Amino acid sequence: MCKPRQFTVIGISDSHRQEMISEVRDIIASSHVFSGGRRHHEIMEPYLPDDHLWIDVTVPLSEVYVKYGQYDNIVVFASGDPLFYGFGATLQREFPDAEIKVYPSFNSLQMLAHRLNLPYQDMISTSVTGRPWKGLDDALISDHTLIGVLTDHRKGPAEIASRMLEYGYYNYTMSIGVALGNDKDERIYTYIPLHKVKGESYPGPNCVLLHRMGPRPRRFGIPEQEFHHLDGRDKMITKMPIRLLSLSMLDLYARHTLWDVGYCTGSVSIEARLQFPHLDIIAFEKRPECDRLLDLNSIRHGAPDIIGVTGDFFEADLTAYPAPDAVFIGGHGGRLTEMLAKLDRVLRPGGVIVFNSVSDDSCREFEEAVHTLNRNITERHRITLDSHNPITILKAQ
């Protein structure tokens, strides 16, 4: 039986005077093959055996993994805690049968909190290092009091501040840690207002802490008049009570991906984004002028990351988007049965569809189409608001 490949992953700081326990020193002294980024090699080279072999961790990583496959024992150096958005988790994914032992150091967000003498047990951590904005945006929407963010050269402090200001998250200050642990280059910037961070340049590597000064006002149910409307047509929107009941029927706490088909002003998508930040939301609309509406209303209400898709839904390649487990139909262009058939092919098992019917004919068509697809109507409500016509809200599952 073959002995499994072994990785020893050692977390280090940016200091050229590394403090290591004797066990780690012994591992380094008795090993031959080492790996890490070029900066890690520069820092650790004085501690390595003279005859060591070094494998640079560079893109494409697939080539690095091929090189790893030639050796049974490899010591890998990583920044901070290798299991905190780090290379340790990458090795676990790529080499599931390997034996992996980790010796962590403080990660950069911990170090920044230490420099500020700041208790951080309530800190929510996220990363934009080679990642989309959504993790940070989710934390902001959730109104966390302390948010730690790992950055990169494309999404640094200035870019983070700019995005926060664009979506109205003025209620935070930012502390920035540069080259933490580096004997000569470490810099700390504390509690800076976001407008003073925007447009500034900070050397890397860096990370930030966002300190909430107070809660950002947010309503549970946004009144219709607080949205930008399509050509001033204020009736072309899902009314707030209908919107909240529809979202309730979608059971969004337990869902992953919501599709909003026929979004118009984006009111359903925006309400869902603010109340259920974990969701991925894809919003479809045929009218190109609604694309700008979605942007305006998302910015106005602090709801980033809604993916707007403009064009004919019936011609769209739906496999290009994350499959939904919840769908809200806000418009169907008179082709409801055809739309349901197309949605049925992509809806995840156990998924739900909620439809607001404004006429007895569309209500009947929805019921018949759902029955044809071997699904069931599991909930319905009929509501009349003010002088408007009654609306029937149906849920298919």
PDB file of C-alpha atoms in Angstrom, residues 28-261:
ATOM      1  CA  ILE A  28      12.768  22.629   8.150  1.00  0.00           C
ATOM      2  CA  ALA A  29      16.240  21.308   8.950  1.00  0.00           C
ATOM      3  CA  SER A  30      15.319  17.728   8.016  1.00  0.00           C
ATOM      4  CA  SER A  31      13.387  18.495   4.829  1.00  0.00           C
ATOM      5  CA  HIS A  32      14.509  18.904   1.228  1.00  0.00           C
ATOM      6  CA  VAL A  33      11.542  20.100  -0.859  1.00  0.00           C
ATOM      7  CA  PHE A  34       9.957  23.458  -0.020  1.00  0.00           C
ATOM      8  CA  SER A  35       7.353  25.632  -1.681  1.00  0.00           C
ATOM      9  CA  GLY A  36       5.589  28.963  -1.397  1.00  0.00           C
ATOM     10  CA  GLY A  37       5.389  32.359  -3.049  1.00  0.00           C
ATOM     11  CA  ARG A  38       8.500  34.198  -4.111  1.00  0.00           C
ATOM     12  CA  ARG A  39       8.157  36.564  -1.162  1.00  0.00           C
ATOM     13  CA  HIS A  40       8.029  33.549   1.161  1.00  0.00           C
ATOM     14  CA  HIS A  41      11.226  32.214  -0.392  1.00  0.00           C
ATOM     15  CA  GLU A  42      12.988  35.519   0.156  1.00  0.00           C
ATOM     16  CA  ILE A  43      11.963  35.570   3.819  1.00  0.00           C
ATOM     17  CA  MET A  44      12.681  31.900   4.585  1.00  0.00           C
ATOM     18  CA  GLU A  45      15.799  31.244   2.496  1.00  0.00           C
ATOM     19  CA  PRO A  46      18.214  31.959   5.383  1.00  0.00           C
ATOM     20  CA  TYR A  47      16.506  29.192   7.396  1.00  0.00           C
ATOM     21  CA  LEU A  48      16.539  26.522   4.669  1.00  0.00           C
ATOM     22  CA  PRO A  49      19.139  23.763   4.131  1.00  0.00           C
ATOM     23  CA  ASP A  50      21.807  24.631   1.578  1.00  0.00           C
ATOM     24  CA  ASP A  51      20.754  21.836  -0.796  1.00  0.00           C
ATOM     25  CA  HIS A  52      17.027  22.604  -0.658  1.00  0.00           C
ATOM     26  CA  LEU A  53      14.728  22.452  -3.672  1.00  0.00           C
ATOM     27  CA  TRP A  54      12.133  25.230  -3.992  1.00  0.00           C
ATOM     28  CA  ILE A  55       8.851  25.125  -5.959  1.00  0.00           C
ATOM     29  CA  ASP A  56       7.399  28.583  -6.633  1.00  0.00           C
ATOM     30  CA  VAL A  57       3.631  28.901  -6.189  1.00  0.00           C
ATOM     31  CA  THR A  58       2.693  30.832  -9.316  1.00  0.00           C
ATOM     32  CA  VAL A  59      -0.177  30.712 -11.775  1.00  0.00           C
ATOM     33  CA  PRO A  60      -1.260  28.530 -13.371  1.00  0.00           C
ATOM     34  CA  LEU A  61      -1.522  26.505 -10.181  1.00  0.00           C
ATOM     35  CA  SER A  62      -2.178  23.341 -12.174  1.00  0.00           C
ATOM     36  CA  GLU A  63       1.527  23.308 -13.096  1.00  0.00           C
ATOM     37  CA  VAL A  64       2.464  23.651  -9.434  1.00  0.00           C
ATOM     38  CA  TYR A  65       0.297  20.644  -8.563  1.00  0.00           C
ATOM     39  CA  VAL A  66       2.042  18.577 -11.236  1.00  0.00           C
ATOM     40  CA  LYS A  67       5.409  19.397  -9.653  1.00  0.00           C
ATOM     41  CA  TYR A  68       4.049  18.498  -6.216  1.00  0.00           C
ATOM     42  CA  GLY A  69       3.108  15.101  -7.614  1.00  0.00           C
ATOM     43  CA  GLN A  70       6.798  14.224  -8.016  1.00  0.00           C
ATOM     44  CA  TYR A  71       7.534  14.292  -4.268  1.00  0.00           C
ATOM     45  CA  ASP A  72       6.243  12.483  -1.196  1.00  0.00           C
ATOM     46  CA  ASN A  73       7.072  15.135   1.411  1.00  0.00           C
ATOM     47  CA  ILE A  74       6.774  18.875   0.838  1.00  0.00           C
ATOM     48  CA  VAL A  75       7.030  21.792   3.262  1.00  0.00           C
ATOM     49  CA  VAL A  76       4.857  24.686   2.158  1.00  0.00           C
ATOM     50  CA  PHE A  77       5.113  28.219   3.537  1.00  0.00           C
ATOM     51  CA  ALA A  78       2.020  30.430   3.551  1.00  0.00           C
ATOM     52  CA  SER A  79       1.123  33.828   4.966  1.00  0.00           C
ATOM     53  CA  GLY A  80      -0.473  33.867   8.400  1.00  0.00           C
ATOM     54  CA  ASP A  81      -2.936  31.078   9.018  1.00  0.00           C
ATOM     55  CA  PRO A  82      -2.914  28.683   6.026  1.00  0.00           C
ATOM     56  CA  LEU A  83      -6.491  27.612   6.816  1.00  0.00           C
ATOM     57  CA  PHE A  84      -7.824  31.193   6.786  1.00  0.00           C
ATOM     58  CA  TYR A  85      -8.520  31.969   3.117  1.00  0.00           C
ATOM     59  CA  GLY A  86      -5.153  30.354   2.627  1.00  0.00           C
ATOM     60  CA  PHE A  87      -3.193  27.741   0.729  1.00  0.00           C
ATOM     61  CA  GLY A  88      -3.917  25.030   3.288  1.00  0.00           C
ATOM     62  CA  ALA A  89      -7.523  24.847   2.145  1.00  0.00           C
ATOM     63  CA  THR A  90      -6.346  24.738  -1.485  1.00  0.00           C
ATOM     64  CA  LEU A  91      -4.145  21.714  -0.742  1.00  0.00           C
ATOM     65  CA  GLN A  92      -7.039  19.964   1.009  1.00  0.00           C
ATOM     66  CA  ARG A  93      -9.165  20.433  -2.096  1.00  0.00           C
ATOM     67  CA  GLU A  94      -6.535  19.416  -4.648  1.00  0.00           C
ATOM     68  CA  PHE A  95      -4.961  16.549  -2.663  1.00  0.00           C
ATOM     69  CA  PRO A  96      -7.841  15.045  -0.658  1.00  0.00           C
ATOM     70  CA  ASP A  97      -5.890  11.864   0.150  1.00  0.00           C
ATOM     71  CA  ALA A  98      -2.752  13.636   1.388  1.00  0.00           C
ATOM     72  CA  GLU A  99      -1.696  13.959   5.000  1.00  0.00           C
ATOM     73  CA  ILE A 100      -1.598  17.668   5.817  1.00  0.00           C
ATOM     74  CA  LYS A 101      -0.256  19.157   9.032  1.00  0.00           C
ATOM     75  CA  VAL A 102      -0.584  22.882   9.648  1.00  0.00           C
ATOM     76  CA  TYR A 103       1.468  25.172  11.884  1.00  0.00           C
ATOM     77  CA  PRO A 104      -0.429  28.488  11.834  1.00  0.00           C
ATOM     78  CA  SER A 105       0.720  31.994  12.552  1.00  0.00           C
ATOM     79  CA  PHE A 106      -1.525  35.006  13.167  1.00  0.00           C
ATOM     80  CA  ASN A 107      -3.407  36.036  10.064  1.00  0.00           C
ATOM     81  CA  SER A 108      -3.145  39.665   8.959  1.00  0.00           C
ATOM     82  CA  LEU A 109      -6.580  40.668  10.267  1.00  0.00           C
ATOM     83  CA  GLN A 110      -5.708  39.338  13.704  1.00  0.00           C
ATOM     84  CA  MET A 111      -2.428  41.230  13.586  1.00  0.00           C
ATOM     85  CA  LEU A 112      -4.196  44.469  12.649  1.00  0.00           C
ATOM     86  CA  ALA A 113      -6.645  44.030  15.522  1.00  0.00           C
ATOM     87  CA  HIS A 114      -3.682  43.445  17.850  1.00  0.00           C
ATOM     88  CA  ARG A 115      -1.970  46.610  16.609  1.00  0.00           C
ATOM     89  CA  LEU A 116      -5.168  48.533  17.395  1.00  0.00           C
ATOM     90  CA  ASN A 117      -5.536  46.814  20.782  1.00  0.00           C
ATOM     91  CA  LEU A 118      -9.013  45.910  19.549  1.00  0.00           C
ATOM     92  CA  PRO A 119     -11.010  42.892  20.804  1.00  0.00           C
ATOM     93  CA  TYR A 120     -12.112  41.083  17.664  1.00  0.00           C
ATOM     94  CA  GLN A 121     -14.317  38.206  18.809  1.00  0.00           C
ATOM     95  CA  ASP A 122     -17.277  39.772  16.989  1.00  0.00           C
ATOM     96  CA  MET A 123     -15.376  40.433  13.766  1.00  0.00           C
ATOM     97  CA  ILE A 124     -16.844  39.063  10.531  1.00  0.00           C
ATOM     98  CA  SER A 125     -14.058  38.189   8.107  1.00  0.00           C
ATOM     99  CA  THR A 126     -14.242  38.197   4.336  1.00  0.00           C
ATOM    100  CA  SER A 127     -11.904  38.376   1.367  1.00  0.00           C
ATOM    101  CA  VAL A 128     -11.849  40.189  -1.973  1.00  0.00           C
ATOM    102  CA  THR A 129      -8.470  38.674  -2.863  1.00  0.00           C
ATOM    103  CA  GLY A 130      -9.131  37.335  -6.337  1.00  0.00           C
ATOM    104  CA  ARG A 131     -12.801  37.096  -5.399  1.00  0.00           C
ATOM    105  CA  PRO A 132     -15.987  38.986  -6.269  1.00  0.00           C
ATOM    106  CA  TRP A 133     -17.381  41.722  -4.023  1.00  0.00           C
ATOM    107  CA  LYS A 134     -20.325  39.687  -2.758  1.00  0.00           C
ATOM    108  CA  GLY A 135     -18.812  38.476   0.529  1.00  0.00           C
ATOM    109  CA  LEU A 136     -18.015  42.029   1.608  1.00  0.00           C
ATOM    110  CA  ASP A 137     -21.353  43.328   0.342  1.00  0.00           C
ATOM    111  CA  ASP A 138     -23.191  40.625   2.309  1.00  0.00           C
ATOM    112  CA  ALA A 139     -21.411  41.699   5.499  1.00  0.00           C
ATOM    113  CA  LEU A 140     -22.291  45.362   4.902  1.00  0.00           C
ATOM    114  CA  ILE A 141     -25.943  44.626   4.196  1.00  0.00           C
ATOM    115  CA  SER A 142     -26.038  42.522   7.378  1.00  0.00           C
ATOM    116  CA  ASP A 143     -24.838  45.620   9.273  1.00  0.00           C
ATOM    117  CA  HIS A 144     -21.988  43.947  11.157  1.00  0.00           C
ATOM    118  CA  THR A 145     -20.168  46.145  13.646  1.00  0.00           C
ATOM    119  CA  LEU A 146     -16.644  45.005  12.721  1.00  0.00           C
ATOM    120  CA  ILE A 147     -15.694  43.627   9.302  1.00  0.00           C
ATOM    121  CA  GLY A 148     -12.228  42.398   8.392  1.00  0.00           C
ATOM    122  CA  VAL A 149     -11.312  42.357   4.694  1.00  0.00           C
ATOM    123  CA  LEU A 150      -8.392  40.692   2.959  1.00  0.00           C
ATOM    124  CA  THR A 151      -7.477  42.746  -0.117  1.00  0.00           C
ATOM    125  CA  ASP A 152      -5.464  42.488  -3.309  1.00  0.00           C
ATOM    126  CA  HIS A 153      -3.892  44.948  -5.777  1.00  0.00           C
ATOM    127  CA  ARG A 154      -7.182  45.375  -7.682  1.00  0.00           C
ATOM    128  CA  LYS A 155      -9.484  45.662  -4.682  1.00  0.00           C
ATOM    129  CA  GLY A 156      -7.570  47.627  -2.091  1.00  0.00           C
ATOM    130  CA  PRO A 157      -8.629  50.174   0.538  1.00  0.00           C
ATOM    131  CA  ALA A 158      -9.430  52.945  -1.962  1.00  0.00           C
ATOM    132  CA  GLU A 159     -11.554  50.669  -4.160  1.00  0.00           C
ATOM    133  CA  ILE A 160     -13.394  49.283  -1.117  1.00  0.00           C
ATOM    134  CA  ALA A 161     -14.125  52.799   0.157  1.00  0.00           C
ATOM    135  CA  SER A 162     -15.332  53.897  -3.275  1.00  0.00           C
ATOM    136  CA  ARG A 163     -17.738  50.980  -3.551  1.00  0.00           C
ATOM    137  CA  MET A 164     -19.091  51.515  -0.051  1.00  0.00           C
ATOM    138  CA  LEU A 165     -19.738  55.189  -0.735  1.00  0.00           C
ATOM    139  CA  GLU A 166     -21.402  54.399  -4.074  1.00  0.00           C
ATOM    140  CA  TYR A 167     -23.959  52.178  -2.340  1.00  0.00           C
ATOM    141  CA  GLY A 168     -24.469  54.491   0.615  1.00  0.00           C
ATOM    142  CA  TYR A 169     -22.521  52.705   3.347  1.00  0.00           C
ATOM    143  CA  TYR A 170     -21.181  55.898   4.879  1.00  0.00           C
ATOM    144  CA  ASN A 171     -21.552  54.567   8.415  1.00  0.00           C
ATOM    145  CA  TYR A 172     -18.099  52.950   8.642  1.00  0.00           C
ATOM    146  CA  THR A 173     -14.555  54.111   9.201  1.00  0.00           C
ATOM    147  CA  MET A 174     -11.556  52.150   7.972  1.00  0.00           C
ATOM    148  CA  SER A 175      -8.304  51.037   9.564  1.00  0.00           C
ATOM    149  CA  ILE A 176      -5.580  49.806   7.238  1.00  0.00           C
ATOM    150  CA  GLY A 177      -2.612  47.568   7.953  1.00  0.00           C
ATOM    151  CA  VAL A 178       0.262  47.611   5.450  1.00  0.00           C
ATOM    152  CA  ALA A 179       2.999  44.938   5.363  1.00  0.00           C
ATOM    153  CA  LEU A 180       2.072  43.719   8.829  1.00  0.00           C
ATOM    154  CA  GLY A 181       4.977  42.016  10.529  1.00  0.00           C
ATOM    155  CA  ASN A 182       7.545  43.511   8.181  1.00  0.00           C
ATOM    156  CA  ASP A 183      10.406  45.008  10.183  1.00  0.00           C
ATOM    157  CA  LYS A 184      10.806  48.090   7.978  1.00  0.00           C
ATOM    158  CA  ASP A 185       7.658  48.592   5.908  1.00  0.00           C
ATOM    159  CA  GLU A 186       4.797  48.041   8.355  1.00  0.00           C
ATOM    160  CA  ARG A 187       2.334  50.957   8.486  1.00  0.00           C
ATOM    161  CA  ILE A 188      -0.940  51.377  10.375  1.00  0.00           C
ATOM    162  CA  TYR A 189      -3.694  53.863   9.448  1.00  0.00           C
ATOM    163  CA  THR A 190      -6.520  54.089  11.942  1.00  0.00           C
ATOM    164  CA  TYR A 191     -10.236  54.955  11.816  1.00  0.00           C
ATOM    165  CA  ILE A 192     -10.161  56.987   8.604  1.00  0.00           C
ATOM    166  CA  PRO A 193     -13.449  58.316   7.145  1.00  0.00           C
ATOM    167  CA  LEU A 194     -14.203  56.569   3.859  1.00  0.00           C
ATOM    168  CA  HIS A 195     -14.179  59.748   1.777  1.00  0.00           C
ATOM    169  CA  LYS A 196     -10.557  60.290   2.827  1.00  0.00           C
ATOM    170  CA  VAL A 197      -9.584  56.750   1.806  1.00  0.00           C
ATOM    171  CA  LYS A 198     -11.210  56.984  -1.617  1.00  0.00           C
ATOM    172  CA  GLY A 199      -8.672  58.000  -4.242  1.00  0.00           C
ATOM    173  CA  GLU A 200      -5.652  57.402  -2.000  1.00  0.00           C
ATOM    174  CA  SER A 201      -2.924  54.876  -2.716  1.00  0.00           C
ATOM    175  CA  TYR A 202      -1.741  52.373  -0.118  1.00  0.00           C
ATOM    176  CA  PRO A 203       1.159  49.976  -0.694  1.00  0.00           C
ATOM    177  CA  GLY A 204       0.584  46.252  -0.491  1.00  0.00           C
ATOM    178  CA  PRO A 205       0.204  43.799   0.938  1.00  0.00           C
ATOM    179  CA  ASN A 206      -2.526  45.309   3.072  1.00  0.00           C
ATOM    180  CA  CYS A 207      -5.775  44.467   4.825  1.00  0.00           C
ATOM    181  CA  VAL A 208      -8.543  46.561   6.347  1.00  0.00           C
ATOM    182  CA  LEU A 209     -10.906  46.647   9.297  1.00  0.00           C
ATOM    183  CA  LEU A 210     -14.238  48.405   8.882  1.00  0.00           C
ATOM    184  CA  HIS A 211     -15.653  49.909  12.077  1.00  0.00           C
ATOM    185  CA  ARG A 212     -19.382  50.650  12.114  1.00  0.00           C
ATOM    186  CA  MET A 213     -20.206  54.026  13.659  1.00  0.00           C
ATOM    187  CA  GLY A 214     -23.938  53.322  13.813  1.00  0.00           C
ATOM    188  CA  PRO A 215     -26.627  51.289  12.039  1.00  0.00           C
ATOM    189  CA  ARG A 216     -27.609  52.207   8.508  1.00  0.00           C
ATOM    190  CA  PRO A 217     -31.352  52.922   8.221  1.00  0.00           C
ATOM    191  CA  ARG A 218     -33.143  50.144   6.380  1.00  0.00           C
ATOM    192  CA  ARG A 219     -36.824  49.387   6.054  1.00  0.00           C
ATOM    193  CA  PHE A 220     -38.515  46.031   6.105  1.00  0.00           C
ATOM    194  CA  GLY A 221     -40.658  46.733   3.075  1.00  0.00           C
ATOM    195  CA  ILE A 222     -39.636  49.635   0.825  1.00  0.00           C
ATOM    196  CA  PRO A 223     -42.530  51.947  -0.186  1.00  0.00           C
ATOM    197  CA  GLU A 224     -43.182  52.138  -3.932  1.00  0.00           C
ATOM    198  CA  GLN A 225     -42.542  55.879  -4.061  1.00  0.00           C
ATOM    199  CA  GLU A 226     -38.930  55.326  -2.994  1.00  0.00           C
ATOM    200  CA  PHE A 227     -38.069  53.571  -6.269  1.00  0.00           C
ATOM    201  CA  HIS A 228     -37.234  55.120  -9.608  1.00  0.00           C
ATOM    202  CA  HIS A 229     -40.040  54.097 -11.961  1.00  0.00           C
ATOM    203  CA  LEU A 230     -40.239  53.162 -15.615  1.00  0.00           C
ATOM    204  CA  ASP A 231     -40.926  56.421 -17.487  1.00  0.00           C
ATOM    205  CA  GLY A 232     -42.675  57.734 -14.394  1.00  0.00           C
ATOM    206  CA  ARG A 233     -45.222  54.869 -14.526  1.00  0.00           C
ATOM    207  CA  ASP A 234     -45.603  54.368 -10.798  1.00  0.00           C
ATOM    208  CA  LYS A 235     -48.057  51.474 -11.204  1.00  0.00           C
ATOM    209  CA  MET A 236     -45.418  49.310 -12.935  1.00  0.00           C
ATOM    210  CA  ILE A 237     -44.073  47.898  -9.693  1.00  0.00           C
ATOM    211  CA  THR A 238     -44.893  45.063  -7.309  1.00  0.00           C
ATOM    212  CA  LYS A 239     -46.581  46.807  -4.388  1.00  0.00           C
ATOM    213  CA  MET A 240     -44.846  46.550  -1.052  1.00  0.00           C
ATOM    214  CA  PRO A 241     -47.364  44.268   0.781  1.00  0.00           C
ATOM    215  CA  ILE A 242     -47.551  41.950  -2.252  1.00  0.00           C
ATOM    216  CA  ARG A 243     -43.764  41.991  -2.535  1.00  0.00           C
ATOM    217  CA  LEU A 244     -43.212  40.978   1.089  1.00  0.00           C
ATOM    218  CA  LEU A 245     -45.832  38.215   0.972  1.00  0.00           C
ATOM    219  CA  SER A 246     -44.356  36.868  -2.269  1.00  0.00           C
ATOM    220  CA  LEU A 247     -40.868  36.762  -0.748  1.00  0.00           C
ATOM    221  CA  SER A 248     -42.257  35.024   2.330  1.00  0.00           C
ATOM    222  CA  MET A 249     -43.833  32.335   0.157  1.00  0.00           C
ATOM    223  CA  LEU A 250     -40.492  31.706  -1.572  1.00  0.00           C
ATOM    224  CA  ASP A 251     -38.934  30.521   1.750  1.00  0.00           C
ATOM    225  CA  LEU A 252     -35.751  32.399   0.951  1.00  0.00           C
ATOM    226  CA  TYR A 253     -33.917  31.682   4.204  1.00  0.00           C
ATOM    227  CA  ALA A 254     -33.372  28.142   2.973  1.00  0.00           C
ATOM    228  CA  ARG A 255     -32.667  29.016  -0.679  1.00  0.00           C
ATOM    229  CA  HIS A 256     -29.461  29.705  -2.577  1.00  0.00           C
ATOM    230  CA  THR A 257     -30.371  31.330  -5.893  1.00  0.00           C
ATOM    231  CA  LEU A 258     -33.376  33.513  -6.723  1.00  0.00           C
ATOM    232  CA  TRP A 259     -34.455  34.338 -10.271  1.00  0.00           C
ATOM    233  CA  ASP A 260     -36.651  37.405 -10.684  1.00  0.00           C
ATOM    234  CA  VAL A 261     -38.220  37.129 -14.138  1.00  0.00           C
TER     235      VAL A 261
END
